[in-house]
CSV table of C-alpha atoms (C1' of nucleotides) in Angstrom, one decimal:
chain,number,residue,atom,x,y,z
Y,855,MET,CA,0.0,0.0,0.0
Y,856,THR,CA,1.2,3.5,-0.8
Y,857,VAL,CA,1.2,5.8,2.2
Y,858,ALA,CA,-2.2,7.4,2.5
Y,859,THR,CA,-3.0,8.5,6.0
Y,860,GLY,CA,-5.6,11.1,6.8
Y,861,GLN,CA,-6.4,12.7,3.5
Y,862,CYS,CA,-9.2,14.9,2.3
Y,863,CYS,CA,-10.3,12.6,-0.6
Y,864,ALA,CA,-11.2,9.0,-0.7
Y,865,PRO,CA,-7.9,7.2,-1.2
Y,866,ILE,CA,-9.3,5.7,-4.4
Y,867,ALA,CA,-9.8,9.2,-5.9
Y,868,ARG,CA,-6.6,10.7,-4.6
Y,869,GLU,CA,-4.1,9.2,-6.9
Y,870,PRO,CA,-4.1,6.4,-9.5
Y,871,LEU,CA,-3.7,3.0,-7.9
Y,872,SER,CA,-0.6,1.1,-8.8
Y,873,GLU,CA,-1.0,-2.2,-10.5
Y,874,THR,CA,0.1,-4.1,-7.4
Y,875,ASP,CA,-2.1,-2.1,-5.0
Y,876,ALA,CA,-5.1,-2.6,-7.2
Y,877,ALA,CA,-4.4,-6.4,-7.4
Y,878,GLU,CA,-4.0,-6.5,-3.6
Y,879,LEU,CA,-7.2,-4.6,-3.0
Y,880,ALA,CA,-9.1,-6.6,-5.5
Y,881,VAL,CA,-8.4,-9.7,-3.5
Y,882,LEU,CA,-9.8,-8.1,-0.4
Y,883,LEU,CA,-12.8,-6.9,-2.3
Y,884,LYS,CA,-13.5,-10.2,-3.9
Y,885,ALA,CA,-13.7,-11.7,-0.5
Y,886,VAL,CA,-16.7,-9.5,0.4
Y,887,ALA,CA,-18.2,-9.4,-3.1
Y,888,ASP,CA,-20.4,-12.4,-2.5
Y,889,PRO,CA,-23.9,-12.5,-1.0
Y,890,VAL,CA,-23.2,-15.4,1.3
Y,891,ARG,CA,-19.9,-14.0,2.6
Y,892,LEU,CA,-21.5,-10.5,3.1
Y,893,ARG,CA,-24.2,-12.1,5.2
Y,894,LEU,CA,-21.7,-14.2,7.1
Y,895,LEU,CA,-19.7,-11.1,7.9
Y,896,SER,CA,-22.8,-9.3,8.9
Y,897,MET,CA,-24.1,-12.1,11.1
Y,898,ILE,CA,-20.8,-12.5,12.8
Y,899,GLY,CA,-20.3,-8.8,13.4
Y,900,SER,CA,-23.8,-8.2,14.7
Y,901,HIS,CA,-23.9,-11.3,16.9
Y,902,SER,CA,-24.1,-10.7,20.6
Y,903,GLY,CA,-20.7,-10.9,22.1
Y,904,GLY,CA,-19.1,-10.0,18.8
Y,905,GLU,CA,-18.6,-13.6,17.9
Y,906,ALA,CA,-20.7,-16.4,16.4
Y,907,CYS,CA,-20.5,-20.1,16.4
Y,908,VAL,CA,-20.4,-21.9,13.1
Y,909,CYS,CA,-23.5,-23.9,14.1
Y,910,ASP,CA,-25.4,-20.6,14.4
Y,911,LEU,CA,-24.4,-19.5,10.9
Y,912,THR,CA,-25.0,-22.7,9.0
Y,913,ASP,CA,-28.7,-22.8,9.9
Y,914,ALA,CA,-29.4,-19.4,8.3
Y,915,PHE,CA,-28.4,-20.7,4.8
Y,916,ASP,CA,-29.6,-23.2,2.4
Y,917,LEU,CA,-26.1,-24.5,1.9
Y,918,THR,CA,-24.1,-27.5,3.1
Y,919,ALA,CA,-21.6,-27.2,5.9
Y,920,PRO,CA,-18.6,-27.6,3.6
Y,921,THR,CA,-19.8,-24.6,1.6
Y,922,ILE,CA,-20.1,-22.4,4.6
Y,923,SER,CA,-16.8,-23.6,5.8
Y,924,HIS,CA,-15.3,-22.6,2.4
Y,925,HIS,CA,-16.7,-19.1,2.6
Y,926,LEU,CA,-15.5,-18.7,6.2
Y,927,LYS,CA,-12.1,-19.7,5.0
Y,928,VAL,CA,-12.1,-17.1,2.2
Y,929,LEU,CA,-13.0,-14.4,4.7
Y,930,ARG,CA,-10.3,-15.7,7.1
Y,931,THR,CA,-7.7,-15.9,4.4
Y,932,ALA,CA,-8.5,-12.3,3.5
Y,933,GLY,CA,-7.9,-11.3,7.1
Y,934,LEU,CA,-11.4,-10.1,7.7
Y,935,ILE,CA,-12.3,-12.6,10.4
Y,936,ASP,CA,-10.5,-14.9,12.8
Y,937,CYS,CA,-11.6,-18.0,14.7
Y,938,GLU,CA,-10.9,-20.1,17.7
Y,939,ARG,CA,-12.0,-23.6,18.7
Y,940,ARG,CA,-13.5,-23.9,22.1
Y,941,GLY,CA,-14.3,-27.4,23.0
Y,942,THR,CA,-16.7,-28.8,20.4
Y,943,TRP,CA,-17.5,-25.6,18.6
Y,944,VAL,CA,-15.6,-23.0,16.6
Y,945,TYR,CA,-16.2,-19.3,17.1
Y,946,TYR,CA,-15.6,-16.6,14.6
Y,947,TRP,CA,-15.3,-12.8,15.0
Y,948,ILE,CA,-14.6,-9.8,12.9
Y,949,ILE,CA,-11.2,-8.1,12.7
Y,950,PRO,CA,-12.4,-4.5,12.8
Y,951,ALA,CA,-9.2,-3.0,11.3
Y,952,ALA,CA,-9.6,-5.0,8.2
Y,953,VAL,CA,-13.2,-3.9,7.7
Y,954,ALA,CA,-12.2,-0.3,8.5
Y,955,ARG,CA,-9.5,-0.4,5.8
Y,956,LEU,CA,-12.2,-1.3,3.3
Y,957,GLY,CA,-14.3,1.5,4.4
Y,958,ALA,CA,-11.4,4.0,4.3
Y,959,LEU,CA,-10.8,3.1,0.6
Y,960,PHE,CA,-14.1,4.6,-0.4
Y,961,THR,CA,-14.7,7.2,2.3
Y,962,PRO,CA,-13.8,10.8,2.0
Y,963,LEU,CA,-12.1,12.4,5.0
Y,964,ALA,CA,-10.8,9.2,6.3
Y,965,GLU,CA,-10.1,9.2,10.0
Y,966,PRO,CA,-6.5,8.4,11.0
Y,967,ALA,CA,-6.6,4.6,11.2
Y,968,THR,CA,-4.9,4.2,14.6
Y,969,THR,CA,-3.3,0.9,14.7
J,1039,MET,CA,-22.4,-4.7,25.7
J,1040,THR,CA,-18.7,-4.2,25.6
J,1041,VAL,CA,-17.0,-6.2,22.9
J,1042,ALA,CA,-13.5,-7.4,23.5
J,1043,THR,CA,-12.3,-5.8,20.3
J,1044,GLY,CA,-13.8,-2.5,21.2
J,1045,GLN,CA,-15.3,-1.8,17.7
J,1046,CYS,CA,-17.9,0.7,16.9
J,1047,CYS,CA,-20.7,-0.5,14.6
J,1048,ALA,CA,-20.1,-0.4,10.9
J,1049,PRO,CA,-23.5,-0.9,9.1
J,1050,ILE,CA,-22.4,-4.3,8.2
J,1051,ALA,CA,-22.0,-5.2,11.8
J,1052,ARG,CA,-25.1,-3.5,13.1
J,1053,GLU,CA,-27.6,-6.2,12.1
J,1054,PRO,CA,-27.6,-9.2,9.9
J,1055,LEU,CA,-28.1,-8.3,6.2
J,1056,SER,CA,-31.2,-9.6,4.5
J,1057,GLU,CA,-30.7,-11.9,1.7
J,1058,THR,CA,-31.9,-9.3,-0.8
J,1059,ASP,CA,-29.7,-6.6,0.6
J,1060,ALA,CA,-26.7,-8.9,0.5
J,1061,ALA,CA,-27.4,-9.8,-3.1
J,1062,GLU,CA,-27.8,-6.2,-4.0
J,1063,LEU,CA,-24.6,-5.1,-2.3
J,1064,ALA,CA,-22.7,-8.0,-3.7
J,1065,VAL,CA,-23.5,-6.7,-7.2
J,1066,LEU,CA,-22.0,-3.3,-6.3
J,1067,LEU,CA,-19.0,-4.9,-4.7
J,1068,LYS,CA,-18.4,-7.2,-7.6
J,1069,ALA,CA,-18.1,-4.2,-9.8
J,1070,VAL,CA,-15.1,-2.9,-7.9
J,1071,ALA,CA,-13.6,-6.3,-7.0
J,1072,ASP,CA,-11.4,-6.3,-10.1
J,1073,PRO,CA,-7.9,-4.9,-10.5
J,1074,VAL,CA,-8.6,-3.2,-13.8
J,1075,ARG,CA,-11.9,-1.6,-12.7
J,1076,LEU,CA,-10.3,-0.5,-9.5
J,1077,ARG,CA,-7.5,1.2,-11.4
J,1078,LEU,CA,-10.0,2.7,-13.8
J,1079,LEU,CA,-12.1,4.1,-11.0
J,1080,SER,CA,-9.0,5.5,-9.3
J,1081,MET,CA,-7.6,7.0,-12.5
J,1082,ILE,CA,-10.9,8.7,-13.3
J,1083,GLY,CA,-11.4,10.0,-9.8
J,1084,SER,CA,-7.9,11.3,-9.4
J,1085,HIS,CA,-7.7,12.8,-12.9
J,1086,SER,CA,-7.5,16.6,-13.0
J,1087,GLY,CA,-10.9,18.1,-13.4
J,1088,GLY,CA,-12.5,15.1,-12.0
J,1089,GLU,CA,-13.0,13.5,-15.3
J,1090,ALA,CA,-10.9,11.5,-17.7
J,1091,CYS,CA,-11.1,10.8,-21.5
J,1092,VAL,CA,-11.2,7.1,-22.5
J,1093,CYS,CA,-8.1,7.8,-24.6
J,1094,ASP,CA,-6.2,8.6,-21.5
J,1095,LEU,CA,-7.3,5.4,-19.8
J,1096,THR,CA,-6.7,2.9,-22.5
J,1097,ASP,CA,-3.0,3.7,-22.8
J,1098,ALA,CA,-2.4,2.8,-19.1
J,1099,PHE,CA,-3.4,-0.8,-19.7
J,1100,ASP,CA,-2.2,-3.6,-21.7
J,1101,LEU,CA,-5.7,-4.4,-22.8
J,1102,THR,CA,-7.7,-3.9,-26.0
J,1103,ALA,CA,-10.2,-1.1,-26.4
J,1104,PRO,CA,-13.2,-3.4,-26.3
J,1105,THR,CA,-12.0,-4.8,-23.0
J,1106,ILE,CA,-11.6,-1.4,-21.5
J,1107,SER,CA,-15.0,-0.5,-22.8
J,1108,HIS,CA,-16.4,-3.5,-21.2
J,1109,HIS,CA,-15.0,-2.6,-17.8
J,1110,LEU,CA,-16.2,0.9,-18.1
J,1111,LYS,CA,-19.7,-0.4,-18.8
J,1112,VAL,CA,-19.7,-2.6,-15.8
J,1113,LEU,CA,-18.8,0.4,-13.6
J,1114,ARG,CA,-21.4,2.5,-15.3
J,1115,THR,CA,-24.1,-0.1,-15.0
J,1116,ALA,CA,-23.3,-0.4,-11.3
J,1117,GLY,CA,-23.9,3.4,-11.0
J,1118,LEU,CA,-20.3,4.2,-10.0
J,1119,ILE,CA,-19.4,6.4,-12.9
J,1120,ASP,CA,-21.1,8.3,-15.7
J,1121,CYS,CA,-20.0,9.5,-19.1
J,1122,GLU,CA,-20.6,12.1,-21.7
J,1123,ARG,CA,-19.5,12.6,-25.3
J,1124,ARG,CA,-17.9,15.9,-26.1
J,1125,GLY,CA,-16.9,16.1,-29.7
J,1126,THR,CA,-14.7,13.3,-30.6
J,1127,TRP,CA,-14.0,12.0,-27.2
J,1128,VAL,CA,-15.9,10.5,-24.3
J,1129,TYR,CA,-15.3,11.6,-20.8
J,1130,TYR,CA,-16.0,9.7,-17.6
J,1131,TRP,CA,-16.4,10.8,-14.0
J,1132,ILE,CA,-17.1,9.3,-10.7
J,1133,ILE,CA,-20.5,9.5,-9.0
J,1134,PRO,CA,-19.4,10.3,-5.4
J,1135,ALA,CA,-22.6,9.2,-3.8
J,1136,ALA,CA,-22.1,5.7,-5.0
J,1137,VAL,CA,-18.5,5.5,-3.8
J,1138,ALA,CA,-19.5,6.9,-0.5
J,1139,ARG,CA,-22.2,4.3,-0.1
J,1140,LEU,CA,-19.6,1.6,-0.4
J,1141,GLY,CA,-17.5,3.4,2.1
J,1142,ALA,CA,-20.4,3.7,4.6
J,1143,LEU,CA,-20.9,0.0,4.4
J,1144,PHE,CA,-17.6,-0.7,6.1
J,1145,THR,CA,-17.1,2.5,8.1
J,1146,PRO,CA,-18.0,2.9,11.7
J,1147,LEU,CA,-20.9,5.3,12.2
J,1148,ALA,CA,-19.3,7.7,14.6
J,1149,GLU,CA,-15.9,7.6,16.2
J,1150,PRO,CA,-16.0,8.7,19.8
J,1151,ALA,CA,-12.2,8.5,19.9
J,1152,THR,CA,-12.0,5.3,21.9
J,1153,THR,CA,-8.2,5.3,22.0
H,94,DC,C1',-11.3,-47.6,23.5
H,95,DT,C1',-15.4,-46.6,20.7
H,96,DC,C1',-19.0,-43.9,19.0
H,97,DC,C1',-21.2,-39.5,17.9
H,98,DT,C1',-21.2,-34.8,16.5
H,99,DG,C1',-19.3,-30.6,14.8
H,100,DA,C1',-16.2,-28.6,11.4
H,101,DT,C1',-12.8,-28.8,7.9
H,102,DT,C1',-10.5,-30.7,3.9
H,103,DC,C1',-10.5,-33.0,-0.6
H,104,DG,C1',-11.8,-34.0,-5.3
H,105,DA,C1',-15.1,-33.3,-8.9
H,106,DT,C1',-18.4,-30.6,-11.4
H,107,DG,C1',-20.7,-26.9,-13.6
H,108,DC,C1',-21.1,-22.1,-14.3
H,109,DC,C1',-19.6,-17.3,-14.7
H,110,DG,C1',-16.4,-13.8,-15.9
H,111,DA,C1',-12.2,-11.7,-18.1
H,112,DT,C1',-10.0,-11.4,-22.2
H,113,DC,C1',-9.1,-11.7,-27.1
H,114,DT,C1',-10.1,-11.4,-32.2
H,115,DA,C1',-12.8,-9.7,-35.7
H,116,DA,C1',-16.2,-7.1,-37.4
H,117,DA,C1',-20.0,-4.0,-37.3
H,118,DT,C1',-22.1,0.3,-35.6
H,119,DG,C1',-22.5,5.2,-34.3
H,120,DA,C1',-20.8,9.8,-33.8
H,121,DT,C1',-17.9,13.5,-35.2
H,122,DA,C1',-14.3,16.3,-37.4
H,123,DG,C1',-12.2,17.7,-41.8
T,341,DC,C1',-17.3,11.0,-48.1
T,342,DT,C1',-13.5,9.5,-45.3
T,343,DA,C1',-10.8,8.9,-41.3
T,344,DT,C1',-10.9,8.4,-36.3
T,345,DC,C1',-12.5,7.4,-31.7
T,346,DA,C1',-15.5,4.6,-28.9
T,347,DT,C1',-18.9,1.2,-28.2
T,348,DT,C1',-21.1,-2.9,-29.3
T,349,DT,C1',-21.7,-7.6,-30.8
T,350,DA,C1',-20.4,-12.4,-31.6
T,351,DG,C1',-17.8,-16.2,-30.9
T,352,DA,C1',-14.1,-18.6,-28.4
T,353,DT,C1',-10.8,-19.7,-24.8
T,354,DC,C1',-9.3,-19.9,-20.3
T,355,DG,C1',-9.2,-19.7,-15.4
T,356,DG,C1',-11.5,-19.1,-11.2
T,357,DC,C1',-15.2,-19.9,-8.1
T,358,DA,C1',-19.5,-21.7,-5.8
T,359,DT,C1',-21.2,-25.9,-4.7
T,360,DC,C1',-21.7,-30.7,-3.5
T,361,DG,C1',-20.7,-35.5,-1.5
T,362,DA,C1',-17.5,-38.2,0.8
T,363,DA,C1',-13.6,-38.5,3.6
T,364,DT,C1',-11.1,-36.7,7.5
T,365,DC,C1',-10.0,-34.4,11.7
T,366,DA,C1',-11.0,-32.8,16.6
T,367,DG,C1',-13.3,-33.3,20.9
T,368,DG,C1',-16.8,-34.8,24.2
T,369,DA,C1',-19.7,-38.8,26.1
T,370,DG,C1',-20.4,-43.4,27.3
DNA sequence: CTCCTGATTCGATGCCGATCTAAATGATAG
DNA sequence: CTATCATTTAGATCGGCATCGAATCAGGAG
């Protein structure tokens, strides 16, 4: 990523993206450019406690467990969520910084992403 | 409810997205989830005057004119850009509201400086 | 140890999208 | 009318992706 902290314009409209930056961002965006993954992300993020068990997620879809698992892996590989096994069940939660980074891409007057 | 990660609520994490909302948003996101279209959007938005001629865009890529035209159409169909013919050339510009809507999806509503 | 259940991984399939070539169309300047 | 810029269309190839069923792994429970 080129240095772009606290600007007046959306980073995407500030200067032309390099080929590598664009490729990198496209990977991130592809991860969320899917109805199922969007809903998963939303369900995880809005779940009480900030985390959700896979068993809670699977029921909401008309998809098999392997498919849900696949989508969760895509989100996890993209760095948008993380998970932990606790006993029998696996819990997922959102990584806020990653989501915020997506938002900053398209948002004017980006706040300084304190990390 | 205090979440361990201390995030504020991006719209995506406020409540579970409906199936239709997710599908609709995925269409928008798919439009930007491509390296070429991301660069096109960025080049258009960052171009002096806020608009760019197709002839300026095509040279920056190693792609044929029909392919560039195709990507521009995808962005235009998604409502992210618009265009106008002036004489010989066609100029494109970004529709800020559409980009901002994308940003809002992933951006926390208000930041009470929780550092 | 053995069985059951939850979750992931694996291998295969079928579809969608990015890209090209080639050609046609439309719009405009000279 | 002709040349140029841009879009469109059609046909074709190629890779990636969503999905499934079956196998596998990881932990309780008996």
